[in-house]
Short mmCIF file of C-alpha atoms in Angstrom, two decimals:
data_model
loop_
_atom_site.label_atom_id
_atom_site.label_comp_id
_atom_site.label_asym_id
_atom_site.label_seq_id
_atom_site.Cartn_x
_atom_site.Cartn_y
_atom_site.Cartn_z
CA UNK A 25 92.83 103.08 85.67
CA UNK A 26 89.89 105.03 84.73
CA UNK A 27 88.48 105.04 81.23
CA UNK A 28 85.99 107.03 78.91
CA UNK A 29 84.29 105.10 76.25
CA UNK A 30 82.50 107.10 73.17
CA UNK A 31 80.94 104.18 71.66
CA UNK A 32 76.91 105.00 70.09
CA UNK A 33 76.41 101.53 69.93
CA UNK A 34 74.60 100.72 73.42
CA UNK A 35 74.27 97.54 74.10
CA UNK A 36 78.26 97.07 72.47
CA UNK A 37 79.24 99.80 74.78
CA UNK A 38 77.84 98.42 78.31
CA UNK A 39 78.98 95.01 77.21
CA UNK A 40 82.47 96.43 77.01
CA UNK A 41 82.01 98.46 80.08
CA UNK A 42 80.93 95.63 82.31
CA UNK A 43 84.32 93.49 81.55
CA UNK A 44 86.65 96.48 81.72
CA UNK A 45 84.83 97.35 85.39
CA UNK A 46 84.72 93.38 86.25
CA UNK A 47 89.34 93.99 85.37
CA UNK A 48 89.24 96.48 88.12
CA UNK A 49 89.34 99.92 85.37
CA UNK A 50 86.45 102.42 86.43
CA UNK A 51 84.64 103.16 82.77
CA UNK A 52 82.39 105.91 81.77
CA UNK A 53 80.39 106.50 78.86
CA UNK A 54 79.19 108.42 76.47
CA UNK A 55 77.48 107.80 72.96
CA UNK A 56 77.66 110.68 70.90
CA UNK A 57 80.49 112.67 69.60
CA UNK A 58 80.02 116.32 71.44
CA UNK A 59 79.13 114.52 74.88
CA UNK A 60 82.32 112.56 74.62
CA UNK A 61 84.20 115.61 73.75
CA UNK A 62 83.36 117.40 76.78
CA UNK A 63 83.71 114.84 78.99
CA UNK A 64 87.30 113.54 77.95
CA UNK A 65 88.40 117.54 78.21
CA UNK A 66 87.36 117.37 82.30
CA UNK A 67 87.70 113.61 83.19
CA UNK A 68 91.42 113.36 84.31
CA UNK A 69 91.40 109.88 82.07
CA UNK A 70 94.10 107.52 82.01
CA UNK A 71 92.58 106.28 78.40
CA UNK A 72 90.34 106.84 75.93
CA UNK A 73 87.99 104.34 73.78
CA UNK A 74 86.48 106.16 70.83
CA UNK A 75 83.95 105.01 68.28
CA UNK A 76 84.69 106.72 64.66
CA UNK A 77 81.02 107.17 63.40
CA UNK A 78 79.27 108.88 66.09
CA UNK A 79 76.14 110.82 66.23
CA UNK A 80 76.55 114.77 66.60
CA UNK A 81 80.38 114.99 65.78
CA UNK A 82 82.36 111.80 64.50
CA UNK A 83 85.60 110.26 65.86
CA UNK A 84 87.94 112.06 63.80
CA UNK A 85 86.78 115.57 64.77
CA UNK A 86 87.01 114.59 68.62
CA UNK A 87 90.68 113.17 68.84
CA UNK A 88 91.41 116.20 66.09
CA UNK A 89 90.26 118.73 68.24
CA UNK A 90 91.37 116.75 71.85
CA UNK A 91 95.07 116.97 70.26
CA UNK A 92 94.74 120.63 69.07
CA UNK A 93 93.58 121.62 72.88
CA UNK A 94 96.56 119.72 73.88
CA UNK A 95 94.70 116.91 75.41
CA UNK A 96 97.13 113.90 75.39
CA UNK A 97 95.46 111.41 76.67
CA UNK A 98 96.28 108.17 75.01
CA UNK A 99 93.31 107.57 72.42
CA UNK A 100 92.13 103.63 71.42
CA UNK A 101 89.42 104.26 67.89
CA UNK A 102 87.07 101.98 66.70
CA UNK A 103 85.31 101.36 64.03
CA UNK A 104 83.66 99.11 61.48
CA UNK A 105 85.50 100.20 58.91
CA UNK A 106 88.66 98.22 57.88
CA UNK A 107 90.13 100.34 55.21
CA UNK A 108 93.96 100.92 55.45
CA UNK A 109 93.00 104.95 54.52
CA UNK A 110 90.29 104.71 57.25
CA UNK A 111 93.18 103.75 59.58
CA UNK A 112 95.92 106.08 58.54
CA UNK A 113 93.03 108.85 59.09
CA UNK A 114 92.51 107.85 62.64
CA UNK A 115 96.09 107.63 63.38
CA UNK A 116 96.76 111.24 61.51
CA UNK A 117 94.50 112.65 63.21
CA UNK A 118 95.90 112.08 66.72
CA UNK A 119 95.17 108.32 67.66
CA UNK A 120 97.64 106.05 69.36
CA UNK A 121 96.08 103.04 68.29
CA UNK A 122 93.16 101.36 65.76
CA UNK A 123 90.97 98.34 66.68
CA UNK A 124 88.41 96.82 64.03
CA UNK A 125 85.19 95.77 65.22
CA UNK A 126 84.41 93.31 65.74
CA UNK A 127 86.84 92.61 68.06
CA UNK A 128 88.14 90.17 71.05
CA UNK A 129 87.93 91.68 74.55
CA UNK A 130 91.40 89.89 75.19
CA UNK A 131 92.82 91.98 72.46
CA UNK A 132 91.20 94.89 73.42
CA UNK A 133 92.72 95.04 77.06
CA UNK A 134 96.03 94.02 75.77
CA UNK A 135 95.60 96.89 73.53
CA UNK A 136 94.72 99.52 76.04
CA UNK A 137 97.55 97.70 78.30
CA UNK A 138 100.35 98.71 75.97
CA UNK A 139 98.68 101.88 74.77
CA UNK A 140 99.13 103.22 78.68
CA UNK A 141 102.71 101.82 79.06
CA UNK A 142 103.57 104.15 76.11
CA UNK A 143 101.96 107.24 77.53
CA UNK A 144 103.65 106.91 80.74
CA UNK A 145 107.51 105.43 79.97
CA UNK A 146 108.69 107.20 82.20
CA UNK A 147 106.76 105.49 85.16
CA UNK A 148 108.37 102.12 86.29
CA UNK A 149 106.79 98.79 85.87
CA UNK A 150 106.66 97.32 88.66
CA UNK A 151 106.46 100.15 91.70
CA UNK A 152 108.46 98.91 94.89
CA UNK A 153 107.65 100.48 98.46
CA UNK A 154 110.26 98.64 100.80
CA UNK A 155 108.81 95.13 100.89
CA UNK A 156 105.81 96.03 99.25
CA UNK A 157 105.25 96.33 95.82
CA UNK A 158 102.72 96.41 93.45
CA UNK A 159 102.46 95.58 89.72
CA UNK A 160 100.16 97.29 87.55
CA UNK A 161 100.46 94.96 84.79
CA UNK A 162 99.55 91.99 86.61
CA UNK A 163 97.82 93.76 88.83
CA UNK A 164 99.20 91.74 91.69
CA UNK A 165 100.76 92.90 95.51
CA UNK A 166 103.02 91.74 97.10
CA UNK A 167 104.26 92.06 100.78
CA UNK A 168 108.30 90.53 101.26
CA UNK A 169 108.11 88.45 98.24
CA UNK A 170 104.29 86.99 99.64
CA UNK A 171 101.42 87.79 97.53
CA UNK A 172 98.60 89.77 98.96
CA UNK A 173 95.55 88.98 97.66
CA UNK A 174 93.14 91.84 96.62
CA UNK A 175 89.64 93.00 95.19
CA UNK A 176 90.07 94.39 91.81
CA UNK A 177 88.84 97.94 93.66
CA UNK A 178 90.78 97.16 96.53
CA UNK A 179 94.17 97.20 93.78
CA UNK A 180 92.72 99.70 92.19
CA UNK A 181 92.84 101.96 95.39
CA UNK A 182 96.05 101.01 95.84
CA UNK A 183 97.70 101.40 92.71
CA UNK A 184 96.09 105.21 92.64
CA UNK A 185 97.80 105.59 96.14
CA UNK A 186 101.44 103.81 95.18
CA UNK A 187 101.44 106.44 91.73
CA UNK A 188 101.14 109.40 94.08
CA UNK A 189 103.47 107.62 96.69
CA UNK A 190 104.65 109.71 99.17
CA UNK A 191 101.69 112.87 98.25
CA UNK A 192 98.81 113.61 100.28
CA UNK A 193 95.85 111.98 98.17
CA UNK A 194 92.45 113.14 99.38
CA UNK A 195 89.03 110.94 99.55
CA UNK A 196 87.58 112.87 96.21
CA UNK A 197 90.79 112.15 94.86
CA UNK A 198 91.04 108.77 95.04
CA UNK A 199 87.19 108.44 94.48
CA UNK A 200 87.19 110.70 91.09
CA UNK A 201 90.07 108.05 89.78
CA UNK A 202 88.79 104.60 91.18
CA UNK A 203 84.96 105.16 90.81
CA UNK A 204 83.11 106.24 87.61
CA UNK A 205 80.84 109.12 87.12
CA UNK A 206 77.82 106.99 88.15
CA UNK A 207 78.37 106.54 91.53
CA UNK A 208 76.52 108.52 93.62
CA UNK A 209 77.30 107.21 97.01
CA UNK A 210 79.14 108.71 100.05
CA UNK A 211 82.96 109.67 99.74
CA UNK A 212 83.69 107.57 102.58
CA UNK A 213 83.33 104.66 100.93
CA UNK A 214 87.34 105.49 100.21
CA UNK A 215 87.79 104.55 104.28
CA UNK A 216 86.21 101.18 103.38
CA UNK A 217 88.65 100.31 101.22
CA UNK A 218 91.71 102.05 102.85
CA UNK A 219 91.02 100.10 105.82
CA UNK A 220 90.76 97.21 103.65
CA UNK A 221 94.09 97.70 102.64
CA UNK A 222 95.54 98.60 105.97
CA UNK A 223 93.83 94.84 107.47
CA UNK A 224 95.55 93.33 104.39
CA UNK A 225 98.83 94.69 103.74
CA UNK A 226 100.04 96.22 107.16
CA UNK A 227 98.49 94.48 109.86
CA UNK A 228 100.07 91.21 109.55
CA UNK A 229 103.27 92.05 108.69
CA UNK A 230 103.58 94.80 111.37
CA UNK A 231 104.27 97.73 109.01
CA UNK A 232 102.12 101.04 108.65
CA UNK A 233 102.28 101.82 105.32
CA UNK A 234 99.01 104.16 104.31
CA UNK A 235 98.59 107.23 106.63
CA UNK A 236 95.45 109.06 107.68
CA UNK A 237 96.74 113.13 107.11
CA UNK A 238 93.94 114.41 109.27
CA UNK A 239 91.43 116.45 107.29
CA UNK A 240 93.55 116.02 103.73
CA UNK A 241 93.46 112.30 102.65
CA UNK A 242 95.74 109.44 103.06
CA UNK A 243 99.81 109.10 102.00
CA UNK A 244 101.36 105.92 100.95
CA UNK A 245 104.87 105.83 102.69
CA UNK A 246 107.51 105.42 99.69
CA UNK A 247 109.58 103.08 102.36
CA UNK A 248 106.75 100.60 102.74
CA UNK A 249 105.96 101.74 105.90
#
């Protein structure tokens, strides 16, 4: 899943980062109000973490004017504040959920966890491919009831691939989703990690379930292969 985090505190923010990338999410950042603004309107994010008293333009005024531009990305605020009107605010103003610093990073995933489930009910829980399936939640493959064990980029390849089963993904595709704004390395890293997959989830079981579509990207077969 990828992530934007508007948080102004620094060192709090890359703290946070570093265990949500280390859980297999991509995470970018931002610390103040306007930059988060205009990154969460072109991102593509799956979630955003938002910091109420930011520099420039405060939390309330971004998710306000997010919602109003019919953003609906699922929003997570925080803030030192613990007020119950402080909260109702945030949650008037277009935020799914309200986390108090200071706060446990077990929490905060589990948070952000059922925060996505909401914003996509209608996608199943556990996504089943013939034999292979994959489970977001647990973030766990398996091939014919054996677990496959995976990379936390390696799942999160595959998890991007199984959500568009059966669609031509391409490379900046997958790499937009997976990887976070600051990585500057080659596309074809994607191959890496497709391959990966293929050595991994295919090959011993004889199946063929990720194809190459020759100058477009790859498609994840929705029999399993």
């Amino acid at each position: 899943m990828r992530l934007l985090m508007v948080e102004d505190e620094q060192r709090l923010a890359k703290m946070v980062a570093a265990g949500l990338t280390a859980e297999g999410y991509a995470v970018d950042l931002a610390h103040d109000g306007r930059t988060g603004l205009s990154m969460a309107r072109i991102g593509g994010y799956d979630a955003i973490i938002l910091d109420i008293m930011l520099p420039a333009m405060n939390g309330y005024q971004v998710c306000a004017t997010l919602r109003q531009e019919g953003v609906t990305t699922p929003i997570l605020m925080l803030t030192a504040k613990d007020g119950e009107y402080d909260e109702a605010e945030g949650l008037d103003t277009g935020a799914d959920d309200y986390l108090t610093k200071p706060f446990s990073f077990v929490v905060l995933q589990a948070r952000l966890r059922a925060m996505m489930r909401r914003g996509r009910s209608a996608a199943p829980t556990v996504w089943r491919f013939g034999d292979l399936t994959v489970d977001p939640a647990t973030r766990t493959c398996r091939r014919g009831g054996e677990e496959v064990e995976l990379t936390s980029k390696e799942f999160s390849v595959l998890e991007y691939l199984a959500s568009r089963a059966g669609e031509v993904v391409s490379k900046t595709e997958v790499l937009h989703h997976v990887w976070d704004f600051a990585y500057d390395g080659d596309v074809n890293i994607v191959e890496v990690y497709v391959s990966n997959l293929r050595r991994k989830i295919d090959a011993p079981y004889r199946r063929n379930s990720i194809a190459t579509v020759r100058g477009a990207g790859y498609r994840l077969a929705a029999d399993g292969g």
